GROMACS .gro file of C-alpha atoms in nm:
model
  338
    1MET     CA    1  -1.753   3.093  -5.489
    2THR     CA    2  -1.660   2.741  -5.371
    3ARG     CA    3  -1.965   2.529  -5.293
    4THR     CA    4  -1.969   2.364  -4.952
    5PRO     CA    5  -2.047   1.994  -5.011
    6ILE     CA    6  -2.294   1.979  -4.719
    7TRP     CA    7  -2.658   1.986  -4.828
    8HIS     CA    8  -2.967   2.009  -4.608
    9SER     CA    9  -3.229   1.919  -4.868
   10VAL     CA   10  -3.237   1.746  -5.205
   11GLN     CA   11  -3.289   2.090  -5.357
   12ASP     CA   12  -2.940   2.186  -5.234
   13VAL     CA   13  -2.773   1.895  -5.417
   14PRO     CA   14  -2.582   2.030  -5.718
   15ALA     CA   15  -2.748   1.951  -6.049
   16ASP     CA   16  -2.414   1.841  -6.191
   17LEU     CA   17  -2.327   1.601  -5.909
   18GLY     CA   18  -2.387   1.299  -6.130
   19ALA     CA   19  -2.466   0.945  -6.020
   20THR     CA   20  -2.374   0.851  -5.665
   21ALA     CA   21  -2.284   0.576  -5.423
   22VAL     CA   22  -2.452   0.639  -5.086
   23SER     CA   23  -2.411   0.519  -4.730
   24ILE     CA   24  -2.680   0.601  -4.471
   25GLY     CA   25  -2.631   0.645  -4.098
   26ASN     CA   26  -2.635   0.868  -3.790
   27TYR     CA   27  -2.254   0.845  -3.764
   28ASP     CA   28  -2.235   0.956  -3.401
   29GLY     CA   29  -1.864   0.991  -3.328
   30ILE     CA   30  -1.748   0.889  -3.677
   31HIS     CA   31  -1.569   0.600  -3.506
   32ARG     CA   32  -1.355   0.329  -3.665
   33GLY     CA   33  -1.660   0.120  -3.748
   34HIS     CA   34  -1.812   0.412  -3.936
   35ARG     CA   35  -1.482   0.477  -4.107
   36PHE     CA   36  -1.468   0.115  -4.221
   37VAL     CA   37  -1.811   0.151  -4.387
   38LEU     CA   38  -1.709   0.484  -4.541
   39ASP     CA   39  -1.386   0.332  -4.672
   40GLN     CA   40  -1.593   0.065  -4.845
   41LEU     CA   41  -1.821   0.336  -4.983
   42LEU     CA   42  -1.520   0.514  -5.133
   43ARG     CA   43  -1.386   0.190  -5.278
   44HIS     CA   44  -1.713   0.093  -5.444
   45ALA     CA   45  -1.772   0.448  -5.568
   46GLU     CA   46  -1.430   0.465  -5.729
   47ALA     CA   47  -1.475   0.124  -5.894
   48ARG     CA   48  -1.803   0.243  -6.049
   49SER     CA   49  -1.701   0.604  -6.126
   50LEU     CA   50  -1.963   0.738  -5.883
   51THR     CA   51  -1.957   1.027  -5.635
   52PRO     CA   52  -1.950   0.895  -5.274
   53VAL     CA   53  -2.215   1.061  -5.053
   54ALA     CA   54  -2.300   1.016  -4.685
   55LEU     CA   55  -2.670   1.059  -4.602
   56THR     CA   56  -2.726   1.148  -4.238
   57PHE     CA   57  -2.969   1.323  -4.001
   58TRP     CA   58  -2.986   1.591  -3.732
   59PRO     CA   59  -3.116   1.589  -3.463
   60HIS     CA   60  -3.050   1.226  -3.382
   61PRO     CA   61  -3.367   1.027  -3.465
   62ARG     CA   62  -3.371   0.871  -3.119
   63HIS     CA   63  -3.385   1.216  -2.957
   64VAL     CA   64  -3.676   1.321  -3.177
   65MET     CA   65  -3.877   1.003  -3.127
   66ARG     CA   66  -3.823   0.996  -2.748
   67GLY     CA   67  -3.855   1.372  -2.697
   68VAL     CA   68  -3.539   1.389  -2.482
   69ALA     CA   69  -3.175   1.442  -2.573
   70GLU     CA   70  -3.062   1.106  -2.439
   71PRO     CA   71  -2.823   0.943  -2.479
   72PRO     CA   72  -2.580   1.235  -2.516
   73LEU     CA   73  -2.410   1.248  -2.854
   74ILE     CA   74  -2.035   1.194  -2.882
   75THR     CA   75  -1.982   1.450  -3.158
   76GLY     CA   76  -2.144   1.786  -3.224
   77HIS     CA   77  -2.335   1.858  -3.543
   78ALA     CA   78  -2.071   2.061  -3.729
   79ASP     CA   79  -1.786   1.833  -3.617
   80ARG     CA   80  -1.978   1.525  -3.730
   81ASP     CA   81  -2.019   1.666  -4.081
   82ARG     CA   82  -1.658   1.790  -4.085
   83LEU     CA   83  -1.534   1.441  -4.001
   84LEU     CA   84  -1.751   1.288  -4.272
   85LEU     CA   85  -1.588   1.515  -4.528
   86LEU     CA   86  -1.242   1.435  -4.387
   87ALA     CA   87  -1.324   1.067  -4.440
   88GLY     CA   88  -1.321   1.143  -4.813
   89VAL     CA   89  -1.685   1.157  -4.919
   90GLY     CA   90  -1.774   1.393  -5.200
   91GLY     CA   91  -2.077   1.531  -5.020
   92VAL     CA   92  -2.299   1.503  -4.712
   93LEU     CA   93  -2.678   1.513  -4.737
   94ASP     CA   94  -2.760   1.621  -4.380
   95LEU     CA   95  -3.138   1.608  -4.341
   96GLU     CA   96  -3.341   1.758  -4.057
   97TYR     CA   97  -3.508   1.474  -3.871
   98THR     CA   98  -3.859   1.558  -3.752
   99LEU     CA   99  -4.169   1.361  -3.654
  100GLU     CA  100  -4.307   1.442  -3.999
  101PHE     CA  101  -3.989   1.319  -4.169
  102ALA     CA  102  -4.015   0.996  -3.969
  103GLN     CA  103  -4.342   0.914  -4.148
  104HIS     CA  104  -4.168   0.839  -4.481
  105SER     CA  105  -4.229   0.477  -4.575
  106PRO     CA  106  -3.918   0.281  -4.675
  107GLU     CA  107  -4.005   0.319  -5.043
  108ASP     CA  108  -4.089   0.691  -5.012
  109PHE     CA  109  -3.755   0.750  -4.840
  110VAL     CA  110  -3.556   0.562  -5.104
  111ARG     CA  111  -3.739   0.715  -5.398
  112THR     CA  112  -3.733   1.076  -5.269
  113PHE     CA  113  -3.383   1.102  -5.126
  114LEU     CA  114  -3.176   0.830  -5.291
  115VAL     CA  115  -3.323   0.785  -5.638
  116GLU     CA  116  -3.461   1.130  -5.723
  117GLY     CA  117  -3.242   1.339  -5.491
  118LEU     CA  118  -2.902   1.172  -5.530
  119HIS     CA  119  -2.938   0.964  -5.849
  120VAL     CA  120  -2.805   0.665  -5.656
  121ARG     CA  121  -2.648   0.371  -5.836
  122CYS     CA  122  -2.495   0.191  -5.536
  123VAL     CA  123  -2.601   0.178  -5.167
  124VAL     CA  124  -2.345   0.064  -4.908
  125LEU     CA  125  -2.497  -0.052  -4.575
  126GLY     CA  126  -2.439  -0.275  -4.277
  127GLU     CA  127  -2.635  -0.600  -4.262
  128ASP     CA  128  -2.847  -0.471  -3.970
  129ALA     CA  129  -2.947  -0.141  -4.132
  130LEU     CA  130  -3.306  -0.024  -4.074
  131PHE     CA  131  -3.487   0.267  -4.238
  132GLY     CA  132  -3.829   0.417  -4.306
  133ARG     CA  133  -4.137   0.462  -4.088
  134GLY     CA  134  -4.112   0.249  -3.777
  135ASN     CA  135  -3.780   0.109  -3.905
  136ALA     CA  136  -3.991  -0.111  -4.132
  137GLY     CA  137  -3.723  -0.131  -4.400
  138ASP     CA  138  -3.425  -0.365  -4.364
  139ILE     CA  139  -3.147  -0.484  -4.593
  140ASP     CA  140  -3.384  -0.718  -4.781
  141THR     CA  141  -3.620  -0.424  -4.837
  142MET     CA  142  -3.331  -0.220  -4.973
  143ARG     CA  143  -3.235  -0.499  -5.213
  144GLU     CA  144  -3.594  -0.522  -5.341
  145LEU     CA  145  -3.606  -0.145  -5.392
  146GLY     CA  146  -3.268  -0.159  -5.563
  147GLN     CA  147  -3.408  -0.404  -5.818
  148ARG     CA  148  -3.713  -0.182  -5.868
  149TYR     CA  149  -3.525   0.146  -5.907
  150GLY     CA  150  -3.203   0.027  -6.064
  151PHE     CA  151  -2.933   0.050  -5.799
  152GLU     CA  152  -2.695  -0.203  -5.647
  153VAL     CA  153  -2.685  -0.283  -5.274
  154VAL     CA  154  -2.353  -0.373  -5.109
  155THR     CA  155  -2.337  -0.493  -4.748
  156VAL     CA  156  -2.044  -0.436  -4.512
  157ALA     CA  157  -1.945  -0.650  -4.213
  158ASP     CA  158  -1.895  -0.492  -3.871
  159LEU     CA  159  -1.549  -0.374  -3.775
  160GLY     CA  160  -1.438  -0.510  -3.440
  161PRO     CA  161  -1.157  -0.408  -3.203
  162GLU     CA  162  -0.900  -0.612  -3.397
  163GLY     CA  163  -1.051  -0.570  -3.742
  164GLU     CA  164  -1.330  -0.703  -3.958
  165GLY     CA  165  -1.551  -0.971  -3.808
  166THR     CA  166  -1.421  -0.963  -3.447
  167GLY     CA  167  -1.713  -0.786  -3.279
  168ARG     CA  168  -1.860  -0.442  -3.309
  169ILE     CA  169  -1.719  -0.097  -3.237
  170SER     CA  170  -2.023   0.093  -3.116
  171SER     CA  171  -2.104   0.452  -3.028
  172SER     CA  172  -2.258   0.332  -2.699
  173ARG     CA  173  -1.933   0.170  -2.582
  174ILE     CA  174  -1.733   0.479  -2.672
  175ARG     CA  175  -1.991   0.696  -2.493
  176ASP     CA  176  -1.965   0.481  -2.180
  177SER     CA  177  -1.585   0.514  -2.184
  178LEU     CA  178  -1.605   0.893  -2.205
  179LEU     CA  179  -1.861   0.916  -1.925
  180ALA     CA  180  -1.620   0.711  -1.712
  181GLY     CA  181  -1.329   0.944  -1.800
  182ASP     CA  182  -1.150   0.673  -1.998
  183VAL     CA  183  -1.064   0.893  -2.295
  184GLU     CA  184  -0.782   0.662  -2.406
  185THR     CA  185  -1.015   0.364  -2.458
  186ALA     CA  186  -1.259   0.598  -2.632
  187ALA     CA  187  -0.978   0.713  -2.862
  188GLU     CA  188  -0.904   0.353  -2.959
  189GLY     CA  189  -1.263   0.313  -3.079
  190LEU     CA  190  -1.276   0.654  -3.243
  191GLY     CA  191  -0.940   0.621  -3.414
  192ARG     CA  192  -0.845   0.967  -3.281
  193PRO     CA  193  -0.870   1.160  -2.953
  194HIS     CA  194  -1.216   1.274  -2.849
  195THR     CA  195  -1.291   1.647  -2.889
  196VAL     CA  196  -1.541   1.908  -2.775
  197THR     CA  197  -1.588   2.248  -2.938
  198ASP     CA  198  -1.723   2.581  -2.817
  199ILE     CA  199  -1.669   2.957  -2.803
  200VAL     CA  200  -1.441   3.075  -2.523
  201HIS     CA  201  -1.641   3.258  -2.256
  202HIS     CA  202  -1.539   3.486  -1.970
  203GLY     CA  203  -1.500   3.297  -1.643
  204HIS     CA  204  -1.423   3.406  -1.286
  205ARG     CA  205  -1.058   3.481  -1.377
  206ARG     CA  206  -0.941   3.272  -1.081
  207GLY     CA  207  -0.693   3.084  -1.298
  208ARG     CA  208  -0.534   3.409  -1.418
  209ASP     CA  209  -0.501   3.530  -1.059
  210LEU     CA  210  -0.326   3.202  -0.971
  211GLY     CA  211  -0.088   3.219  -1.267
  212PHE     CA  212  -0.280   2.965  -1.478
  213PRO     CA  213  -0.519   3.158  -1.706
  214THR     CA  214  -0.772   2.928  -1.866
  215ALA     CA  215  -0.995   2.925  -2.171
  216ASN     CA  216  -1.346   2.860  -2.038
  217LEU     CA  217  -1.605   2.689  -2.255
  218GLY     CA  218  -1.976   2.759  -2.222
  219PRO     CA  219  -2.223   2.533  -2.039
  220THR     CA  220  -2.320   2.333  -2.349
  221PRO     CA  221  -2.021   2.272  -2.577
  222ALA     CA  222  -2.060   2.061  -2.890
  223GLY     CA  223  -1.952   1.708  -2.808
  224LEU     CA  224  -1.983   1.482  -2.507
  225ILE     CA  225  -1.812   1.618  -2.195
  226PRO     CA  226  -1.606   1.341  -2.029
  227ALA     CA  227  -1.623   1.265  -1.656
  228ASP     CA  228  -1.502   1.525  -1.408
  229GLY     CA  229  -1.127   1.538  -1.366
  230VAL     CA  230  -0.803   1.674  -1.508
  231TYR     CA  231  -0.685   1.568  -1.854
  232ALA     CA  232  -0.383   1.608  -2.077
  233GLY     CA  233  -0.491   1.754  -2.407
  234ARG     CA  234  -0.449   2.007  -2.684
  235LEU     CA  235  -0.630   2.322  -2.794
  236THR     CA  236  -0.690   2.439  -3.149
  237VAL     CA  237  -0.860   2.762  -3.255
  238VAL     CA  238  -1.104   2.672  -3.533
  239ASP     CA  239  -1.269   3.011  -3.580
  240GLN     CA  240  -1.124   3.342  -3.459
  241ALA     CA  241  -1.324   3.631  -3.322
  242PRO     CA  242  -1.303   3.944  -3.542
  243ALA     CA  243  -1.084   4.114  -3.280
  244HIS     CA  244  -0.818   3.843  -3.325
  245SER     CA  245  -0.821   3.820  -3.704
  246GLY     CA  246  -0.467   3.959  -3.739
  247THR     CA  247  -0.306   3.692  -3.521
  248SER     CA  248  -0.200   3.335  -3.601
  249PRO     CA  249  -0.450   3.088  -3.452
  250LEU     CA  250  -0.325   2.816  -3.218
  251THR     CA  251  -0.311   2.465  -3.357
  252GLY     CA  252  -0.261   2.165  -3.129
  253ALA     CA  253  -0.129   2.376  -2.840
  254PRO     CA  254  -0.044   2.167  -2.530
  255ALA     CA  255  -0.313   2.219  -2.266
  256THR     CA  256  -0.415   2.090  -1.926
  257ILE     CA  257  -0.794   2.054  -1.923
  258SER     CA  258  -1.009   2.060  -1.610
  259ILE     CA  259  -1.372   1.947  -1.589
  260GLY     CA  260  -1.575   1.987  -1.272
  261THR     CA  261  -1.746   2.220  -1.027
  262ASN     CA  262  -1.437   2.386  -0.872
  263PRO     CA  263  -1.503   2.245  -0.522
  264THR     CA  264  -1.215   2.441  -0.364
  265PHE     CA  265  -1.393   2.768  -0.445
  266GLU     CA  266  -1.760   2.676  -0.471
  267ALA     CA  267  -1.818   2.458  -0.164
  268GLY     CA  268  -2.156   2.552  -0.021
  269GLY     CA  269  -2.265   2.739  -0.333
  270ALA     CA  270  -2.465   2.629  -0.630
  271PRO     CA  271  -2.231   2.399  -0.827
  272ARG     CA  272  -2.184   2.473  -1.197
  273ARG     CA  273  -1.993   2.227  -1.409
  274THR     CA  274  -1.723   2.393  -1.618
  275VAL     CA  275  -1.475   2.292  -1.886
  276GLU     CA  276  -1.157   2.499  -1.892
  277ALA     CA  277  -0.814   2.460  -2.048
  278TYR     CA  278  -0.478   2.609  -1.950
  279VAL     CA  279  -0.260   2.654  -2.258
  280HIS     CA  280   0.096   2.596  -2.144
  281ASP     CA  281   0.342   2.886  -2.118
  282ASP     CA  282   0.112   3.152  -2.267
  283HIS     CA  283  -0.003   3.375  -1.982
  284ASP     CA  284  -0.113   3.666  -2.202
  285LEU     CA  285  -0.322   3.459  -2.441
  286ASP     CA  286  -0.657   3.615  -2.537
  287LEU     CA  287  -0.906   3.364  -2.678
  288TYR     CA  288  -1.231   3.534  -2.575
  289GLY     CA  289  -1.485   3.494  -2.853
  290ASP     CA  290  -1.275   3.239  -3.045
  291ARG     CA  291  -1.425   2.900  -3.122
  292VAL     CA  292  -1.183   2.634  -2.997
  293ARG     CA  293  -1.160   2.257  -3.013
  294LEU     CA  294  -1.028   2.071  -2.707
  295GLU     CA  295  -0.868   1.733  -2.768
  296PHE     CA  296  -0.859   1.486  -2.477
  297VAL     CA  297  -0.545   1.272  -2.480
  298ALA     CA  298  -0.535   1.113  -2.132
  299PHE     CA  299  -0.703   1.124  -1.790
  300GLN     CA  300  -0.466   1.244  -1.516
  301ARG     CA  301  -0.656   1.264  -1.187
  302PRO     CA  302  -1.004   1.311  -1.038
  303THR     CA  303  -1.133   1.645  -0.916
  304LEU     CA  304  -1.004   1.725  -0.566
  305THR     CA  305  -1.081   1.975  -0.291
  306PHE     CA  306  -0.776   2.157  -0.147
  307ASP     CA  307  -0.736   2.306   0.201
  308SER     CA  308  -0.547   2.611   0.076
  309ILE     CA  309  -0.476   2.812  -0.238
  310ASP     CA  310  -0.106   2.724  -0.207
  311ALA     CA  311  -0.187   2.353  -0.213
  312LEU     CA  312  -0.406   2.407  -0.520
  313VAL     CA  313  -0.129   2.595  -0.703
  314GLU     CA  314   0.123   2.320  -0.622
  315GLU     CA  315  -0.113   2.058  -0.763
  316MET     CA  316  -0.175   2.267  -1.076
  317GLN     CA  317   0.200   2.286  -1.132
  318ARG     CA  318   0.219   1.908  -1.103
  319ASP     CA  319  -0.075   1.874  -1.342
  320VAL     CA  320   0.106   2.080  -1.606
  321GLU     CA  321   0.421   1.871  -1.572
  322VAL     CA  322   0.224   1.546  -1.600
  323THR     CA  323   0.054   1.683  -1.912
  324ARG     CA  324   0.392   1.768  -2.065
  325ARG     CA  325   0.519   1.414  -2.010
  326THR     CA  326   0.195   1.260  -2.135
  327LEU     CA  327   0.191   1.462  -2.457
  328GLU     CA  328   0.559   1.391  -2.518
  329ALA     CA  329   0.491   1.018  -2.486
  330ALA     CA  330   0.187   1.051  -2.715
  331ARG     CA  331   0.403   1.215  -2.984
  332SER     CA  332   0.625   0.908  -2.991
  333ARG     CA  333   0.327   0.683  -3.074
  334PRO     CA  334   0.182   0.644  -3.424
  335ALA     CA  335  -0.068   0.920  -3.503
  336MET     CA  336  -0.439   0.839  -3.513
  337THR     CA  337  -0.646   0.947  -3.809
  338ASP     CA  338  -0.890   1.237  -3.798
   0.00000   0.00000   0.00000
């Protein structure tokens, strides 16, 4: 059986992993700044014949310490770890962050998880890295512990919008762009289109009745939901329901994605925010129970209220045509990395 290189305790780490180079972070979004650090991790690991490992946490430490899930995370748990592996690391030590875990002193943390757990020989960090109880450990602390326990510490400069040293690409800026519906600016920081993932649920079937059947996500998909509106995007099935196991899963299918409370139908009722995607030209598509990933390519328009069903259908037809043109233009541009 192939071992999945995602470990949730030091006991899960394979005994034959060997010495490692390690980078530590929350990696929310796995944006271009994170990728720059990970690229340096891979470079230093290769030069020293070490296995590159990303050490990360879930839930986000800020959520645990504050007791509320704010700010919302850009990337869901499984997608975050998937993207770390796609970045080229040889393993991910994904530790559960709890109030008890937060009590590790800087030295306890380094000794338990880096030295004894991962047999670290090289640590790759940003200059502003903090770790240990109360964030008491900084880069100078890590260097002192490196001398004590026999590992090297390499620092990495921030990656800015135009490259190294020009300012910082941050998760908070990307988050703000998504909450404003600016998925294109978010994609520039991420280095790829933003995605959300969830199992397809049964909806009200209004789209099917109107000739635009949609795949409806649940109320809490993995990944930050952008601002209400209509978006050009793509849909990929990442895990099929057993009933669909004999069919070929969709990959990158053109889709028009709608986020909002369906004001044309739900005026006066209790609003419920939904995320739904119409896969172009496939009116008999059955995705119920499949886990799908929606990719947001471009914002098209805000959510509107229509005076009639006919006016709504006309606008939906225009939405699909705009999506077609948008995705065609996107194909002509250089691909972003995932």
